[in-house]
Amino acid sequence: MKMTQEQFDIIKEQIEKLTQRDCFYKKKFEGIDVSGIKCQEDFEKLPFTWKGDLREAYPLGLMAADEEKIVRIHSSSGTTGTPVIIPYTQKDVDDWAEMFARCYKMAGITSSDRIQITPGYGLWTAGIGFQLGAERLGAMAVPMGPGNTDKQLRMMQDMKSTVLCATSSYALLLAEEIERRGIGDKICLKKGVIGSERWGEKMRRRIANELGVELYDIYGLTEVYGPGIGVSCGENCGMHMWDDFVYCEVVNPKTGELVPDGEIGELVITTLKKEGAPLIRYRTHDLTRILPGECTCGSKYPRIDVILGRTDDMVKVKGVNIFPSQIEDFLSGVDGASSEYQVMIDHLNGRDIFTLFVEVDREVDKREFEKRVLSGFKNRIGISIKCKPVDIGDLPRSEKKTARIYDNRY
Ligand code: ZN
């Protein structure tokens, strides 16, 4: 993506400021002549910032503003090891609210809406971001946080919530529960704003149909404000990114080289206005691509594709690289398969064993289904697997992001 002159000037000024004060980037860019950065190509030679760098800065090593300006911290939910702490100034919080309100507006949500927020509140950025944006927009927030499905559904009916904010797996759980209880006609939802985990077309259709809503993908990560730095529009073709706050690049995850617009790679983000913890060329590990050209919705904000997976979700089995999105694409073409699946990879007697658990419709003949999956998978993806069809509802649903692939080999 071509960097605008304005973006370049902001980034250049930011880098100069950051390398003059005692902070993370002074150390990170030691030995680099930052005054020699004259154009986009020079910027693209700067080293990447990795999640590991952020962990090493624990607890407050990323802080790039005076402490009296810091109003809060958030922390990314590291599943292993040291967490990452991100300090925010009041301006960072205000900017985040502004971006989030824009996301709601892009989705056609107004101050007359009632927004039920089910992501968690606390150290991570999810719930509180949805809340900030709702308040900035002037809508009525219903701040539920996660869990307690009975209470969620009661409030959804009594408060007549019109917007549901959730992860895709929790939205699916609620949709299934509404159907099971036969209370669909008491639900007033019109739109769903779904956090940007990878979710397939089948799951999207099920949630949309069962809840009777239009769905929007919202993007973000704790290291870069939180959710709300980009969102899909009514055209449903990728997500618009707020390029006055973040600059996006897409690189080959193996080599770190930029890939041409339209090609899949890892999203790399540079913040343009962040004060508490600015980031330069941060490797998100999210797989996507820059969508060239302007969107038919008329918005000038550039677009990336919906998240296609995580670079660290990629598994190598029998010499073949496999992404969750490939499995989802494959299953979407298999009659009787639902959107829900799970993969177990084991190593037994010197061989990798890839077992695909899939929820199937009740009327499906499981033995015949298994045969179709085995030959189809071998043809499409190129390896022999085991398949275990299970009933709808047998695989775990979660309020957080659902893990699809369990690699038990190491
Ligand atoms: Zn658009």
Coordinates of C-alpha atoms in Angstrom, one line a residue, residues 39-304:
C39 CA 11.0 7.9 2.0
Q40 CA 8.7 4.9 2.3
E41 CA 11.4 2.6 1.1
D42 CA 13.7 3.7 4.0
F43 CA 10.9 3.2 6.5
E44 CA 10.5 -0.3 5.1
K45 CA 14.0 -1.1 6.0
L46 CA 13.4 -0.5 9.7
P47 CA 13.4 -3.7 11.9
F48 CA 10.0 -5.2 12.9
T49 CA 8.7 -5.1 16.4
W50 CA 7.7 -8.5 17.7
K51 CA 5.4 -9.6 20.5
G52 CA 8.6 -11.1 22.2
D53 CA 10.1 -7.6 22.3
L54 CA 7.0 -6.3 24.0
R55 CA 7.1 -9.2 26.6
E56 CA 10.7 -8.3 27.3
A57 CA 9.7 -4.8 28.1
Y58 CA 7.4 -6.1 30.9
P59 CA 6.0 -4.5 33.0
L60 CA 6.2 -0.8 31.8
G61 CA 9.1 -0.7 29.4
L62 CA 6.9 0.3 26.5
M63 CA 5.8 3.5 28.2
A64 CA 6.7 6.4 25.9
A65 CA 4.9 9.2 27.7
D66 CA 5.5 10.8 31.1
E67 CA 3.9 8.7 33.8
E68 CA 1.5 11.5 34.9
K69 CA -0.1 11.3 31.4
I70 CA -0.8 7.6 31.6
V71 CA -4.4 6.9 32.7
R72 CA -4.7 3.2 32.4
I73 CA -3.1 0.0 31.2
H74 CA -4.3 -3.0 29.3
S75 CA -2.7 -6.4 28.9
S76 CA -2.8 -8.9 26.1
S77 CA -4.1 -12.3 27.1
G78 CA -0.9 -14.2 26.6
T79 CA -1.7 -17.9 26.8
T80 CA 1.9 -18.7 27.7
G81 CA 4.6 -16.7 29.5
T82 CA 4.9 -13.1 30.4
P83 CA 2.0 -10.8 29.4
V84 CA 2.4 -7.6 27.5
I85 CA 1.4 -4.4 29.2
I86 CA 0.2 -1.5 27.1
P87 CA 0.0 2.0 28.8
Y88 CA -2.7 4.5 27.5
T89 CA -2.8 8.2 27.8
Q90 CA -6.2 10.0 27.9
K91 CA -5.7 10.9 24.3
D92 CA -5.1 7.3 23.4
V93 CA -8.4 6.4 25.1
D94 CA -10.2 9.2 23.3
D95 CA -8.8 8.2 19.9
W96 CA -9.8 4.6 20.5
A97 CA -13.4 5.7 21.4
E98 CA -13.4 7.9 18.2
M99 CA -12.3 4.9 16.0
F100 CA -14.8 2.6 17.7
A101 CA -17.7 5.0 17.2
R102 CA -16.7 5.2 13.5
C103 CA -16.9 1.4 13.4
Y104 CA -20.5 1.4 14.8
K105 CA -21.4 4.1 12.3
M106 CA -19.9 2.1 9.4
A107 CA -22.2 -0.7 10.5
G108 CA -25.2 1.6 10.4
I109 CA -25.6 1.7 14.2
T110 CA -26.9 4.9 15.7
S111 CA -27.5 6.6 19.0
S112 CA -31.0 5.0 19.0
D113 CA -29.5 1.5 19.3
R114 CA -29.1 -0.7 22.4
I115 CA -25.8 -2.5 22.3
Q116 CA -25.5 -5.7 24.3
I117 CA -21.8 -6.2 25.0
T118 CA -20.7 -9.8 25.8
P119 CA -16.9 -9.7 25.5
G120 CA -15.1 -9.6 28.8
Y121 CA -14.2 -6.4 30.8
G122 CA -10.9 -6.0 32.6
L123 CA -7.3 -6.2 31.7
W124 CA -8.0 -7.1 28.1
T125 CA -9.3 -4.6 25.7
A126 CA -12.5 -6.2 24.4
G127 CA -15.5 -5.3 26.5
I128 CA -14.3 -1.8 27.5
G129 CA -13.6 -0.9 23.9
F130 CA -17.1 -1.9 22.8
Q131 CA -18.4 0.2 25.7
L132 CA -16.3 3.3 24.9
G133 CA -17.5 3.3 21.3
A134 CA -21.1 2.9 22.3
E135 CA -20.9 5.8 24.8
R136 CA -19.1 8.0 22.2
L137 CA -21.8 7.2 19.7
G138 CA -24.5 8.0 22.3
A139 CA -26.1 4.5 22.1
M140 CA -27.3 2.7 25.2
A141 CA -24.7 0.1 26.3
V142 CA -25.9 -3.1 28.0
P143 CA -22.6 -4.1 29.6
M144 CA -23.1 -7.8 30.2
G145 CA -19.6 -9.2 29.9
P146 CA -19.2 -12.9 29.2
G147 CA -21.2 -15.9 30.3
N148 CA -24.4 -16.6 32.1
T149 CA -26.5 -17.4 29.0
D150 CA -29.8 -17.3 31.0
K151 CA -29.2 -13.7 32.1
Q152 CA -27.9 -12.7 28.6
L153 CA -31.1 -13.9 27.0
R154 CA -33.3 -12.3 29.6
M155 CA -31.6 -8.9 29.2
M156 CA -31.7 -9.3 25.5
Q157 CA -35.5 -9.6 25.6
D158 CA -36.3 -7.2 28.4
M159 CA -33.9 -4.4 27.2
K160 CA -34.8 -5.1 23.6
S161 CA -31.2 -5.1 22.6
T162 CA -30.8 -4.3 18.9
V163 CA -27.0 -4.9 18.5
L164 CA -25.1 -7.9 19.8
C165 CA -21.3 -7.6 20.3
A166 CA -19.6 -11.0 20.7
T167 CA -17.0 -13.5 19.5
S168 CA -18.3 -15.6 16.7
S169 CA -18.4 -18.7 18.9
Y170 CA -20.4 -17.0 21.6
A171 CA -22.8 -15.5 19.0
L172 CA -23.3 -19.1 17.7
L173 CA -23.9 -20.4 21.2
L174 CA -26.5 -17.7 21.8
A175 CA -28.1 -18.3 18.4
E176 CA -28.4 -22.0 19.1
E177 CA -29.9 -21.3 22.5
I178 CA -32.5 -18.9 21.2
E179 CA -33.5 -21.5 18.6
R180 CA -33.7 -24.3 21.2
R181 CA -35.8 -22.2 23.6
G182 CA -38.1 -21.1 20.7
I183 CA -37.8 -17.4 21.7
G184 CA -36.7 -16.0 18.3
D185 CA -39.8 -13.8 18.1
K186 CA -39.0 -12.1 21.4
I187 CA -35.5 -11.0 20.2
C188 CA -35.1 -7.6 18.6
L189 CA -31.5 -7.9 17.4
K190 CA -30.8 -6.3 14.0
K191 CA -27.0 -6.3 13.8
G192 CA -24.1 -8.3 15.2
V193 CA -20.6 -6.9 15.6
I194 CA -18.3 -9.8 15.8
G195 CA -14.7 -9.8 17.0
S196 CA -12.2 -10.6 14.4
E197 CA -11.3 -14.2 15.0
R198 CA -11.2 -16.5 11.9
W199 CA -14.7 -17.7 11.1
G200 CA -16.0 -19.5 8.0
E201 CA -18.8 -18.6 5.7
K202 CA -21.0 -21.5 7.0
M203 CA -20.7 -20.2 10.6
R204 CA -21.5 -16.7 9.4
R205 CA -24.7 -17.9 7.6
R206 CA -25.8 -19.9 10.6
I207 CA -25.4 -17.0 13.0
A208 CA -27.0 -14.5 10.6
N209 CA -30.0 -16.8 9.9
E210 CA -30.7 -18.0 13.4
L211 CA -30.4 -14.5 15.0
G212 CA -31.9 -12.7 12.0
V213 CA -29.1 -10.1 11.9
E214 CA -26.6 -8.4 9.6
L215 CA -23.1 -9.3 10.7
Y216 CA -20.0 -7.0 10.8
D217 CA -16.4 -8.0 11.5
I218 CA -14.5 -5.7 13.8
Y219 CA -10.7 -5.8 13.9
G220 CA -8.1 -4.9 16.5
L221 CA -5.6 -6.2 19.0
T222 CA -4.6 -5.1 22.5
E223 CA -1.1 -4.1 21.4
V224 CA -2.7 -1.5 19.0
Y225 CA -5.5 0.1 21.0
G226 CA -7.8 -3.0 21.0
P227 CA -10.8 -3.8 18.8
G228 CA -12.1 -0.9 16.7
I229 CA -9.2 0.0 14.4
G230 CA -11.1 -1.4 11.4
V231 CA -14.5 -2.8 10.5
S232 CA -16.4 -4.3 7.6
C233 CA -19.1 -2.3 5.8
G234 CA -22.5 -3.2 4.3
E235 CA -20.7 -4.4 1.1
N236 CA -19.2 -7.3 3.2
C237 CA -15.9 -7.3 1.3
G238 CA -13.1 -6.9 3.7
M239 CA -12.6 -4.4 6.5
H240 CA -11.9 -0.7 6.3
M241 CA -8.9 0.4 8.3
W242 CA -8.7 3.9 9.9
D243 CA -5.6 4.9 8.2
D244 CA -5.4 8.2 10.0
F245 CA -4.5 6.2 13.1
V246 CA -2.8 3.1 11.8
Y247 CA -0.6 2.3 8.8
C248 CA -0.8 -1.2 7.5
E249 CA 1.7 -3.4 5.6
V250 CA 1.4 -7.0 4.6
V251 CA 4.6 -9.2 4.5
N252 CA 5.6 -12.7 3.8
P253 CA 5.5 -14.3 7.3
K254 CA 8.6 -16.4 6.6
T255 CA 10.9 -13.8 4.9
G256 CA 9.5 -10.5 6.2
E257 CA 9.4 -9.1 2.6
L258 CA 6.5 -7.0 1.5
V259 CA 4.0 -8.8 -0.7
P260 CA 2.1 -7.1 -3.5
D261 CA -1.4 -5.8 -2.7
G262 CA -3.9 -8.6 -3.0
E263 CA -1.5 -11.3 -1.9
I264 CA -1.9 -13.1 1.5
G265 CA 0.6 -12.5 4.2
E266 CA 1.1 -11.2 7.7
L267 CA -0.4 -7.9 8.7
V268 CA 2.1 -5.4 10.1
I269 CA 0.9 -2.2 11.9
T270 CA 2.5 1.1 12.7
T271 CA 0.5 3.4 15.0
L272 CA 0.4 7.1 13.9
K273 CA -1.0 8.9 16.9
K274 CA -0.4 6.7 19.9
E275 CA 1.3 8.3 22.9
G276 CA 1.4 5.7 25.7
A277 CA 2.9 2.9 23.7
P278 CA 3.5 3.7 20.0
L279 CA 4.4 0.7 17.8
I280 CA 6.5 0.8 14.6
R281 CA 6.1 -2.2 12.2
Y282 CA 4.5 -4.5 14.7
R283 CA 4.0 -8.1 13.5
T284 CA 0.4 -9.0 14.3
H285 CA 0.6 -12.7 13.3
D286 CA -2.7 -12.2 11.6
L287 CA -3.0 -13.4 8.0
T288 CA -4.8 -11.2 5.5
R289 CA -4.3 -9.2 2.3
I290 CA -4.6 -5.6 1.2
L291 CA -7.7 -5.4 -1.0
P292 CA -6.8 -3.1 -3.9
G293 CA -9.1 -0.4 -5.2
E294 CA -11.9 1.5 -3.6
C295 CA -14.9 -0.1 -2.0
T296 CA -18.3 0.2 -3.7
C297 CA -19.7 1.6 -0.4
G298 CA -17.9 4.8 -1.3
S299 CA -15.7 5.0 1.8
K300 CA -12.1 6.1 1.0
Y301 CA -10.6 4.2 3.9
P302 CA -8.4 1.3 2.6
R303 CA -9.4 -2.3 3.1
I304 CA -7.8 -5.5 4.3

